[in-house]
PDB file of C-alpha atoms in Angstrom:
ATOM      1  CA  UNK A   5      20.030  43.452  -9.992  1.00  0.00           C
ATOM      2  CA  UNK A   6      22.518  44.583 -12.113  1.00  0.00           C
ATOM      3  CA  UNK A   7      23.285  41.278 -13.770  1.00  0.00           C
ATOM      4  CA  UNK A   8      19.695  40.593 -13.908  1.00  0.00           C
ATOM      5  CA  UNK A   9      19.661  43.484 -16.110  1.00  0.00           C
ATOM      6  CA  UNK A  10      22.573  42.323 -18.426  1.00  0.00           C
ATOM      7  CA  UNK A  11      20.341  39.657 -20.354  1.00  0.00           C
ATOM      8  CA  UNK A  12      17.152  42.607 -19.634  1.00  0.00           C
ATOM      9  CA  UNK A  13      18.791  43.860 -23.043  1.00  0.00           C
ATOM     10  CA  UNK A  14      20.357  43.877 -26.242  1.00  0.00           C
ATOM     11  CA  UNK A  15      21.081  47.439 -27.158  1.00  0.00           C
ATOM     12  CA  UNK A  16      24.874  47.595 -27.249  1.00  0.00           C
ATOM     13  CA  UNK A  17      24.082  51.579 -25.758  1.00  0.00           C
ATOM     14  CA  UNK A  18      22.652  50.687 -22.911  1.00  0.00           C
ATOM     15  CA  UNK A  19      25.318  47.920 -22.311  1.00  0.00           C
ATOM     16  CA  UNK A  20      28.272  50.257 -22.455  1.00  0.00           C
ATOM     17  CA  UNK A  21      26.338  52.878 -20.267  1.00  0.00           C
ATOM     18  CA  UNK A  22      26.342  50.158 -17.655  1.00  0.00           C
ATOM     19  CA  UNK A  23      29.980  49.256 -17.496  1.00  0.00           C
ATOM     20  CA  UNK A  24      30.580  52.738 -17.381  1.00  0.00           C
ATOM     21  CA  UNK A  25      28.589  53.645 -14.348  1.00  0.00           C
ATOM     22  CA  UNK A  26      30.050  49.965 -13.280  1.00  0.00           C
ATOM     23  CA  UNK A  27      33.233  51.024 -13.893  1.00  0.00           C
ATOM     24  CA  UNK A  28      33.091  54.665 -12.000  1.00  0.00           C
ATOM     25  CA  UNK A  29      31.334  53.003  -9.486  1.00  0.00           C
ATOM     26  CA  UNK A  30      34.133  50.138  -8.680  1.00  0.00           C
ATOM     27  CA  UNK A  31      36.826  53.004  -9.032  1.00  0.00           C
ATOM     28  CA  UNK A  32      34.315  55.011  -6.357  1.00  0.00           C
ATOM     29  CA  UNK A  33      34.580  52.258  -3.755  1.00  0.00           C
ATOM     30  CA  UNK A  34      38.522  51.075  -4.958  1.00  0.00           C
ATOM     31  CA  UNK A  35      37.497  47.708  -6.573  1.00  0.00           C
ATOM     32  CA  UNK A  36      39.131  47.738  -9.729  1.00  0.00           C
ATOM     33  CA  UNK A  37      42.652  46.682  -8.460  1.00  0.00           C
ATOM     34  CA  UNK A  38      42.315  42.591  -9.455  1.00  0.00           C
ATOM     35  CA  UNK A  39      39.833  43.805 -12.679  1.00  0.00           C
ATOM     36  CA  UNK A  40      42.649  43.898 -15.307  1.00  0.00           C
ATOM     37  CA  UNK A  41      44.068  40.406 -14.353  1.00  0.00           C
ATOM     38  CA  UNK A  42      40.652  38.680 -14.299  1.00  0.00           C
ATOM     39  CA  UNK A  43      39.867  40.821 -17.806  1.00  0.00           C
ATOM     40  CA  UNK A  44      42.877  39.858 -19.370  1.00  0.00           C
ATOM     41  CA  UNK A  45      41.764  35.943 -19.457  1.00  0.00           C
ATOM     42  CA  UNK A  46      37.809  37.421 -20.589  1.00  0.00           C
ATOM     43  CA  UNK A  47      39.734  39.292 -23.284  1.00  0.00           C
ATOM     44  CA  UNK A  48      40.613  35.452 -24.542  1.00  0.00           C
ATOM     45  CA  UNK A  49      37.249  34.289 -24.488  1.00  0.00           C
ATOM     46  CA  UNK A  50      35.178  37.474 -25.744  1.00  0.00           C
ATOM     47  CA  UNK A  51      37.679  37.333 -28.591  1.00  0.00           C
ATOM     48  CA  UNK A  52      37.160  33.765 -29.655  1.00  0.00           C
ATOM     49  CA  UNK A  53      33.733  34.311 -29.473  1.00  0.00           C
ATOM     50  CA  UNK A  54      33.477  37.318 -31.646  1.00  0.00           C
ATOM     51  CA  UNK A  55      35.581  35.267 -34.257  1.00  0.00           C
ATOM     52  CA  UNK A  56      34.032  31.766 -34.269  1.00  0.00           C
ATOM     53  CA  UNK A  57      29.800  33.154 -33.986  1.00  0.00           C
ATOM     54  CA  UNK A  58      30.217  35.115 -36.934  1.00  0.00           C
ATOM     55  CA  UNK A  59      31.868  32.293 -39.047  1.00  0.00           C
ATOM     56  CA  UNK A  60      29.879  29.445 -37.915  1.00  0.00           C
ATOM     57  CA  UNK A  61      26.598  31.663 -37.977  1.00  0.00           C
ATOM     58  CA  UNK A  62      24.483  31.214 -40.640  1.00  0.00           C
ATOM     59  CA  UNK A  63      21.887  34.168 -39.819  1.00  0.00           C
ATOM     60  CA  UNK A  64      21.927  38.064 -40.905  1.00  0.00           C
ATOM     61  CA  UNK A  65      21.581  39.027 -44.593  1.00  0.00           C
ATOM     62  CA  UNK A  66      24.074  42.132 -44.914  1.00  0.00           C
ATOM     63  CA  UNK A  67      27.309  40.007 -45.857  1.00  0.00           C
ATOM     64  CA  UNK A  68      30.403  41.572 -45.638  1.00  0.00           C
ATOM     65  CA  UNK A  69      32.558  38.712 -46.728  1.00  0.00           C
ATOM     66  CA  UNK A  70      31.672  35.051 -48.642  1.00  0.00           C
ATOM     67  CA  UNK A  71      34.046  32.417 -47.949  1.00  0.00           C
ATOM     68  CA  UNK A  72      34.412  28.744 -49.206  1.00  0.00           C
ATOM     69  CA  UNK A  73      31.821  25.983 -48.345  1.00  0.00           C
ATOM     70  CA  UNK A  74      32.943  23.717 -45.765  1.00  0.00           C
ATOM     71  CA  UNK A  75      31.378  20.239 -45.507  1.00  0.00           C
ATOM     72  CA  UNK A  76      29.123  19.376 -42.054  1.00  0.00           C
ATOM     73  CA  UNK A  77      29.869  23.074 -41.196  1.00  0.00           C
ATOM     74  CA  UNK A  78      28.353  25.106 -44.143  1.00  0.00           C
ATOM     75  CA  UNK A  79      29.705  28.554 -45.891  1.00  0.00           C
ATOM     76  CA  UNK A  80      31.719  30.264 -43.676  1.00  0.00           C
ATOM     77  CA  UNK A  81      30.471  33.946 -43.960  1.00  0.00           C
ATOM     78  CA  UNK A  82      30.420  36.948 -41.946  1.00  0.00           C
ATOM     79  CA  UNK A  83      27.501  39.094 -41.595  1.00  0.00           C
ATOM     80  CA  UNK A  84      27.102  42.518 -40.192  1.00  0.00           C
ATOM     81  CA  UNK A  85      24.188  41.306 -37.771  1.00  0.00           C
ATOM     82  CA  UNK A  86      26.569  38.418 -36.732  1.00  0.00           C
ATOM     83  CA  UNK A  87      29.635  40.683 -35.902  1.00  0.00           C
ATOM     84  CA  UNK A  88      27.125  42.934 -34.313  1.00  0.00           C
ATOM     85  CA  UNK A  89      25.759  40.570 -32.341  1.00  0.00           C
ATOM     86  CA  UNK A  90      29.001  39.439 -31.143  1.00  0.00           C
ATOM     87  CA  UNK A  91      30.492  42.150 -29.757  1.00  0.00           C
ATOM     88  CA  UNK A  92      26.540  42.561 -27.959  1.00  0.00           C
ATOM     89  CA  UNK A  93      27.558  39.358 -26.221  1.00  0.00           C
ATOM     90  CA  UNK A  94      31.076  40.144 -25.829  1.00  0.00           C
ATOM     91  CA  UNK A  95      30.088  43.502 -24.128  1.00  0.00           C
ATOM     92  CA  UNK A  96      27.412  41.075 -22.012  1.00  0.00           C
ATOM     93  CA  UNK A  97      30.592  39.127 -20.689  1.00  0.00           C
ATOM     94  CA  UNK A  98      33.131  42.088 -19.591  1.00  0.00           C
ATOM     95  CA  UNK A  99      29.859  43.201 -17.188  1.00  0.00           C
ATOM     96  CA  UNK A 100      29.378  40.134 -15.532  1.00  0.00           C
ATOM     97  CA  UNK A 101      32.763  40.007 -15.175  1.00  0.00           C
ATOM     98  CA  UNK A 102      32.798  43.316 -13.315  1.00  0.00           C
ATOM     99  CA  UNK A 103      29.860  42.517 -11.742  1.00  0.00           C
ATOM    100  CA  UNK A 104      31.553  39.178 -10.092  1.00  0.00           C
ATOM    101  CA  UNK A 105      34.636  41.308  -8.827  1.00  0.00           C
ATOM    102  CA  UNK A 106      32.470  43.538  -7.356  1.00  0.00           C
ATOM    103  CA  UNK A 107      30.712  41.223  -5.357  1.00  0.00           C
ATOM    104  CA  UNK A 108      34.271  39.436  -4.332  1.00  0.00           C
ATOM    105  CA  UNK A 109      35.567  42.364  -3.421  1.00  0.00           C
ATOM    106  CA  UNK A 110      32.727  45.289  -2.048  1.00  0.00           C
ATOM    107  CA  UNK A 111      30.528  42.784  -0.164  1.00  0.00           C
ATOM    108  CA  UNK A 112      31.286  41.563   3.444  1.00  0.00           C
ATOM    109  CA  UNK A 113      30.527  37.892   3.143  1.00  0.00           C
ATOM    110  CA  UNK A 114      30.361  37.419   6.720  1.00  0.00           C
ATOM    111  CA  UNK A 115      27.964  40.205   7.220  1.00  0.00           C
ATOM    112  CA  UNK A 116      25.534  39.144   4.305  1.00  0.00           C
ATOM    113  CA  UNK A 117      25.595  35.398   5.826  1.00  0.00           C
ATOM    114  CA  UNK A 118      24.698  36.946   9.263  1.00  0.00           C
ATOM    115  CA  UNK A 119      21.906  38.308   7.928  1.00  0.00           C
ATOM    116  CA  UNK A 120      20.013  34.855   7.542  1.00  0.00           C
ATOM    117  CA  UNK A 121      21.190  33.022  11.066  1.00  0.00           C
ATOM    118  CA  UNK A 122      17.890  33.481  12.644  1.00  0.00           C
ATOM    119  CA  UNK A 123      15.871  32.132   9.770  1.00  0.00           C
ATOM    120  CA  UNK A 124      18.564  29.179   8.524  1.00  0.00           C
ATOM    121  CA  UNK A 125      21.158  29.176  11.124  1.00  0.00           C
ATOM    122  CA  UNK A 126      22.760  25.587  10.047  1.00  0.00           C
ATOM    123  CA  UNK A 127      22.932  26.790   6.341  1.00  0.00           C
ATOM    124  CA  UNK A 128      25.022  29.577   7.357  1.00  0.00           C
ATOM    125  CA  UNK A 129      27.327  27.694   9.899  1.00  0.00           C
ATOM    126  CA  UNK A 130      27.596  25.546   7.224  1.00  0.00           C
ATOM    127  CA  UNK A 131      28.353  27.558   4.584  1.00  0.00           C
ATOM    128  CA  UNK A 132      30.634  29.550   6.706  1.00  0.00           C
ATOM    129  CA  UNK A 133      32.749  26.743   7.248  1.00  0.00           C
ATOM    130  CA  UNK A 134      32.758  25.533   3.760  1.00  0.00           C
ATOM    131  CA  UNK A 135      33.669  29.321   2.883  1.00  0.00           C
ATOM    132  CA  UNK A 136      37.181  28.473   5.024  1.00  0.00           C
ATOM    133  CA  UNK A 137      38.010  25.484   3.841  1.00  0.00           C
ATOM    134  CA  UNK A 138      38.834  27.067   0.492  1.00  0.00           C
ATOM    135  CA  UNK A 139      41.777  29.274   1.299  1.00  0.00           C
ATOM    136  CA  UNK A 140      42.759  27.076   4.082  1.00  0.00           C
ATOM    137  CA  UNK A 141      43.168  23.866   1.883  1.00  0.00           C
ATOM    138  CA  UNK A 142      45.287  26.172  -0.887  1.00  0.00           C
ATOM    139  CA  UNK A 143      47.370  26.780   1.549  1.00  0.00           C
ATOM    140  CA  UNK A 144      47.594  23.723   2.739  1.00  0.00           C
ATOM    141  CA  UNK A 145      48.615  22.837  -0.520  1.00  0.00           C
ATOM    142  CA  UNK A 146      51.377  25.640  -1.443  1.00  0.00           C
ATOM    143  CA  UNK A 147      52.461  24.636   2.291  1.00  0.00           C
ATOM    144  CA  UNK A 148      53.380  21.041   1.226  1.00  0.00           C
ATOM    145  CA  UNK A 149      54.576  21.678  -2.407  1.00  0.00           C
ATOM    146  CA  UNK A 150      57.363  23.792  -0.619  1.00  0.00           C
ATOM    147  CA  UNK A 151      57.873  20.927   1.912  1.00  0.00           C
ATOM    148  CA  UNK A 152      58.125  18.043  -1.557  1.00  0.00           C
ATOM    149  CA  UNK A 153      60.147  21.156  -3.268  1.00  0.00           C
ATOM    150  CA  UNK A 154      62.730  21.113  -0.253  1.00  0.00           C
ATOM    151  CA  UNK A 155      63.179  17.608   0.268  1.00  0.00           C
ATOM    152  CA  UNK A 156      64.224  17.308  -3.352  1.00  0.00           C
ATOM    153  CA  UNK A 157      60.703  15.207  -4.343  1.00  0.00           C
ATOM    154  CA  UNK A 158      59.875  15.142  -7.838  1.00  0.00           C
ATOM    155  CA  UNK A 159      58.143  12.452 -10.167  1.00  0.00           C
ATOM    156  CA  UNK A 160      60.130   9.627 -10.474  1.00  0.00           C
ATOM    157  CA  UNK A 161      59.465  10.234 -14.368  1.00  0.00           C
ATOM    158  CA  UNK A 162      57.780  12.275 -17.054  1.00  0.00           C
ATOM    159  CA  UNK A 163      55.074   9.900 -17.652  1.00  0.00           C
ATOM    160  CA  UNK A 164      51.326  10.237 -16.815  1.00  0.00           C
ATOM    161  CA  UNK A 165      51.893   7.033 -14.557  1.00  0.00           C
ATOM    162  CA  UNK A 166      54.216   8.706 -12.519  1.00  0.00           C
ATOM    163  CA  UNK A 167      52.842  11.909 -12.420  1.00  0.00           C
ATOM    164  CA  UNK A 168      49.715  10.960 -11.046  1.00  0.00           C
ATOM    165  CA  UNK A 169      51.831   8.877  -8.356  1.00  0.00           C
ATOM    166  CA  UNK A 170      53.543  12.054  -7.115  1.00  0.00           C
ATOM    167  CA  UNK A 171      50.448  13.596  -7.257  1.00  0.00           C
ATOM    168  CA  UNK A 172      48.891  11.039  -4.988  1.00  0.00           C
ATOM    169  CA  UNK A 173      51.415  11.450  -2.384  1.00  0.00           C
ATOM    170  CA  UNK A 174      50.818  15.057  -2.385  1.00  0.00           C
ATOM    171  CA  UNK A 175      46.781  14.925  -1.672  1.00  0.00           C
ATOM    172  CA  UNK A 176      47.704  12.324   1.158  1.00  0.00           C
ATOM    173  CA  UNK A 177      49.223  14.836   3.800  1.00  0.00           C
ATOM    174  CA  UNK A 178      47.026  17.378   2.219  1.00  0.00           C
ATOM    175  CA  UNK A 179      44.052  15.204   3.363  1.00  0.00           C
ATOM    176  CA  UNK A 180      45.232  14.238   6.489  1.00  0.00           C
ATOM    177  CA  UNK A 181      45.788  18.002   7.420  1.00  0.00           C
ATOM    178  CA  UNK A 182      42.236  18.863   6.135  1.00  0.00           C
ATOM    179  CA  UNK A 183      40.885  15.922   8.598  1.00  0.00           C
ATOM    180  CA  UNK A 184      42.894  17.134  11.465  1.00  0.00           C
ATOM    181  CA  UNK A 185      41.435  20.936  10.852  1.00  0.00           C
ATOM    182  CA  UNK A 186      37.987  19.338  10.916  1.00  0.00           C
ATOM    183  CA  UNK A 187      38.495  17.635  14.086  1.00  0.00           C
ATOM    184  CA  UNK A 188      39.873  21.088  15.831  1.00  0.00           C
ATOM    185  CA  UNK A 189      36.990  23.415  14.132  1.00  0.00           C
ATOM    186  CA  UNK A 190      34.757  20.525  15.966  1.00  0.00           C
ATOM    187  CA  UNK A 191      35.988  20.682  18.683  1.00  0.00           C
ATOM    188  CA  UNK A 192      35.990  24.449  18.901  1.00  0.00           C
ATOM    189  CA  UNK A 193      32.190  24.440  18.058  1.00  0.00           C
ATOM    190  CA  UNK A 194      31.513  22.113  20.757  1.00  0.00           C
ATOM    191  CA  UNK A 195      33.110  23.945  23.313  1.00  0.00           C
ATOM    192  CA  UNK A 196      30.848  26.818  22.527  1.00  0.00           C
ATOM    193  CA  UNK A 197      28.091  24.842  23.373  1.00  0.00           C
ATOM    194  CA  UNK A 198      27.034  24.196  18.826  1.00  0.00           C
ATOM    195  CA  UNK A 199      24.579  21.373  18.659  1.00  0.00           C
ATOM    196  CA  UNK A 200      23.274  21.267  22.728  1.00  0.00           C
ATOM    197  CA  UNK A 201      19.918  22.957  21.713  1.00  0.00           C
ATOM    198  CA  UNK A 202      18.581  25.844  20.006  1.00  0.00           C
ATOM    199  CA  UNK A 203      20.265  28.902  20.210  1.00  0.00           C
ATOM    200  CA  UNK A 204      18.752  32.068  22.402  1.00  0.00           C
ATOM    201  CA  UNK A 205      21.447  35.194  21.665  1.00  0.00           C
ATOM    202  CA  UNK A 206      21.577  35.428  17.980  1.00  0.00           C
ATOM    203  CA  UNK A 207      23.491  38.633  16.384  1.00  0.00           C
ATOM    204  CA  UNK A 208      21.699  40.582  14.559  1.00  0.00           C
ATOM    205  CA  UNK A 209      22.519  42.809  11.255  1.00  0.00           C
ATOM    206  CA  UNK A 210      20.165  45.984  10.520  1.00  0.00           C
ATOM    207  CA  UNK A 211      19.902  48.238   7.926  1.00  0.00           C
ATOM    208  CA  UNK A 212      20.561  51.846   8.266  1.00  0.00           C
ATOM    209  CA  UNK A 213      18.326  54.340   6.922  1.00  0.00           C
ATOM    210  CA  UNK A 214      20.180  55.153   4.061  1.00  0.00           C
ATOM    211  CA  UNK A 215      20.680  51.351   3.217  1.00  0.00           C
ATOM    212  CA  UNK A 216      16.762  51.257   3.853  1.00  0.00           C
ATOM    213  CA  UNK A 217      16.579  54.774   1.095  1.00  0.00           C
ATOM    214  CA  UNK A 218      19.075  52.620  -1.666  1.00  0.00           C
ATOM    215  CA  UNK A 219      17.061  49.745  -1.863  1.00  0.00           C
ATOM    216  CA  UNK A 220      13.666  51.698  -2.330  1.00  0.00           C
ATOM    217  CA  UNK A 221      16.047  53.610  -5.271  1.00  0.00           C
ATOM    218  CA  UNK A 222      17.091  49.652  -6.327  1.00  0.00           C
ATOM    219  CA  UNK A 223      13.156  48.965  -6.385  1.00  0.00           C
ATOM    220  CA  UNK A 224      12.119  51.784  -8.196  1.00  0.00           C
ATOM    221  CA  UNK A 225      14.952  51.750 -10.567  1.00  0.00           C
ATOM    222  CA  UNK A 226      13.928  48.139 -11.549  1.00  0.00           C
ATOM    223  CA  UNK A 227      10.445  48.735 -12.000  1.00  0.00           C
ATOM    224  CA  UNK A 228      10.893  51.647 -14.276  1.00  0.00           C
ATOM    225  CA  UNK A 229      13.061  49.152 -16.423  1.00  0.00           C
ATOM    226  CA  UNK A 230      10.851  46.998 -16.507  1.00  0.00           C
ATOM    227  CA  UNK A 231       8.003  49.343 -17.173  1.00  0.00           C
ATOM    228  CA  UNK A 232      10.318  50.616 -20.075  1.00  0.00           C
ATOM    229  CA  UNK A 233      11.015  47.922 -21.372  1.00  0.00           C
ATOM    230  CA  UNK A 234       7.395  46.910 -21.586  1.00  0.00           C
ATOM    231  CA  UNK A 235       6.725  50.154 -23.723  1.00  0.00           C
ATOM    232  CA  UNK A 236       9.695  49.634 -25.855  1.00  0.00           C
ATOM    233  CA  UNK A 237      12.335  51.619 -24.629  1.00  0.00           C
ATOM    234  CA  UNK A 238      15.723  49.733 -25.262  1.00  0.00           C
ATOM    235  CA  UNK A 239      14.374  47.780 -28.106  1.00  0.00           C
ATOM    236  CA  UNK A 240      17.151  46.758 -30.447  1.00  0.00           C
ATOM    237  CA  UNK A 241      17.407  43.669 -32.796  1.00  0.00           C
ATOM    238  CA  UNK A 242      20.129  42.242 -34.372  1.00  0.00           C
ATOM    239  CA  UNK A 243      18.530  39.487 -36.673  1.00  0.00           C
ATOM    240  CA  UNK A 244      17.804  39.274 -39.770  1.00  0.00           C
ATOM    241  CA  UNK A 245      18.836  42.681 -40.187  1.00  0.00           C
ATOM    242  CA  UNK A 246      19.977  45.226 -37.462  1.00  0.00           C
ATOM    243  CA  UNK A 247      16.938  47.302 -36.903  1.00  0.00           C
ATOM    244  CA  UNK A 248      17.395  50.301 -34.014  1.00  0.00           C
ATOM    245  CA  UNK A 249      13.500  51.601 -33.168  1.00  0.00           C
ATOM    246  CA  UNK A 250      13.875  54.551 -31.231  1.00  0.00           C
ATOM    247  CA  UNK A 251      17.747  55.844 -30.708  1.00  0.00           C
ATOM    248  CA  UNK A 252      16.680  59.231 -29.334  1.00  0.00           C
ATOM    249  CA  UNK A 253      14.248  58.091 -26.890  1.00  0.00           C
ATOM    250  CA  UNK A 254      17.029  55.252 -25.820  1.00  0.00           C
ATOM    251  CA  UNK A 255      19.563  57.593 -24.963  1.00  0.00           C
ATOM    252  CA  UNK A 256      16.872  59.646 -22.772  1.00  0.00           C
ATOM    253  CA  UNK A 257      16.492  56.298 -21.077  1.00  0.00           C
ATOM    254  CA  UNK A 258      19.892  55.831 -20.156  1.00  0.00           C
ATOM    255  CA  UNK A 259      20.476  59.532 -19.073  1.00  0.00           C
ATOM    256  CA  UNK A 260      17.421  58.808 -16.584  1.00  0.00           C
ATOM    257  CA  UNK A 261      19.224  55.308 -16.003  1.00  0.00           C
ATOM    258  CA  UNK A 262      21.914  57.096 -14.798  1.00  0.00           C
ATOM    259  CA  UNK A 263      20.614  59.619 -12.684  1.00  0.00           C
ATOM    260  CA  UNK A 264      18.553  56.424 -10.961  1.00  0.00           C
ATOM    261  CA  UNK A 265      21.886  54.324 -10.677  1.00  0.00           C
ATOM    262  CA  UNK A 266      23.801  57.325  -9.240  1.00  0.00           C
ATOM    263  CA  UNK A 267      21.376  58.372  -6.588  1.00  0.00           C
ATOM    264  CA  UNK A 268      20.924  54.735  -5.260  1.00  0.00           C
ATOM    265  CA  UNK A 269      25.022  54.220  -5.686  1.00  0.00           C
ATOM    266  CA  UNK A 270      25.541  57.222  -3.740  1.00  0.00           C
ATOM    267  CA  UNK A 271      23.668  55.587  -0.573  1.00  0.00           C
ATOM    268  CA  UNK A 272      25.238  52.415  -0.877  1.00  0.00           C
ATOM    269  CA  UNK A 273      29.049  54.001  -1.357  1.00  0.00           C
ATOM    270  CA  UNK A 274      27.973  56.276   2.110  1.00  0.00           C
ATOM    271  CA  UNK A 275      27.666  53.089   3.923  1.00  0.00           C
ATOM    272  CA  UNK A 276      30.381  51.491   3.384  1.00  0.00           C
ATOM    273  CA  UNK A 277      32.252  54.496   4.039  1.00  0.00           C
ATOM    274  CA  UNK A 278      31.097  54.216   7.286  1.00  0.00           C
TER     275      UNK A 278
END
């Protein structure tokens, strides 16, 4: 819902309010641990972005700097509504990108997955299994690096040619052990009686009542925004000139934003403490 939410808007208030709450919320449930590695790279790209939009943008008509005429490309220019819309954007990206390491790291994969076995039970099997084959194939891969590493195995030269020969030679064992894991997860499955018939024990996930309380709070939450947003709440445009309608009643929406996102955060952080 919450990254639903991210393109819901453009008012760079209401964007910071949410990677705030985001932010106290992931330090809440202890999330934030891998967040400065995987912001360092969105650092990269927010930054690129907020240079190149507001040079190769031709919109907005409060200039703050003129610069030469380039041929195909135009006058490179910078614009207040450009910059400002840029660091909108930017603001958009470091979000999702809590957002995503959030969902890595608060949500039990295996539980969520369970939660669909009755209605799609070979989806999930096979999704399960596709899940494993990640982390088991990189370390299938570090595993025979090492092995190449200790045997003294390197490219027989620096060209592409023989590169892409080493290379080859690496993916072959790497393969092969990926085809032999197959063969053993297949054989596990049939033992267990996978694939002689429907299924009659399935088991089953349920939601607690205050899981049941959060997502009426998720509901509610969303249909206020939405009813907000229909009446104008939020309303902020950045082209062609940076026009803010109603900053007063905005930040009385994002104080009742917050008390929303708290209460149904505060269900959601009991579970899992349980």
């Amino acid at each position: 819902m919450h990254g639903a939410l991210v393109f819901l808007w453009e008012n760079p208030l209401l964007l910071i309010g949410q990677i705030f709450f985001l932010l106290l919320w992931a330090r809440q449930l202890k999330l934030l641990d891998p967040f400065p590695a995987i912001l360092r790279y969105g650092w990269w790209i927010s930054i690129a972005f907020l240079l190149v939009n507001p040079l190769m943008g031709q919109n907005g008509v409060t200039f703050l700097w003129k610069g030469p005429i380039i041929p195909v490309i135009g006058r490179m220019d910078l614009t207040l509504e450009e910059l400002g819309y840029a660091v909108m954007a930017m603001l958009r990206l470091i979000c999702l990108l809590l957002l995503s390491v959030m969902y890595q790291r608060g949500v039990d994969h295996d539980r969520f997955m369970l939660l669909f076995t009755k209605v799609a039970p070979k989806f999930v099997l096979t999704s399960l299994l596709a899940i494993r084959m990640v982390p088991f194939l990189s370390k299938e891969l570090q595993r025979i690096q090492e092995i190449n590493q200790l045997r003294g195995l390197r490219p027989a030269a620096q060209s592409i040619r023989a590169k892409l020969i080493y290379q080859m030679n690496v993916f072959r064992p790497l393969l092969l052990s990926a085809m032999e894991g197959s063969w053993q997860t297949a054989e596990a499955l049939y033992a267990r009686g996978f694939g002689s018939g429907p299924r009659s024990i399935y088991k089953q996930e349920h939601m607690n009542a205050q899981e049941r309380v959060s997502l009426f709070l998720l509901l509610l939450f969303f249909t206020f925004i939405v009813a907000a947003r229909v009446n104008g709440f939020g309303d902020f445009a950045f082209y062609p000139r940076v026009t803010w309608s109603d900053p007063l009643g905005d930040g009385l929406f994002l104080l009742i934003l917050s008390v929303l996102w708290t209460l149904s955060a505060y269900g959601l952080t009991r579970r899992s403490e349980h």
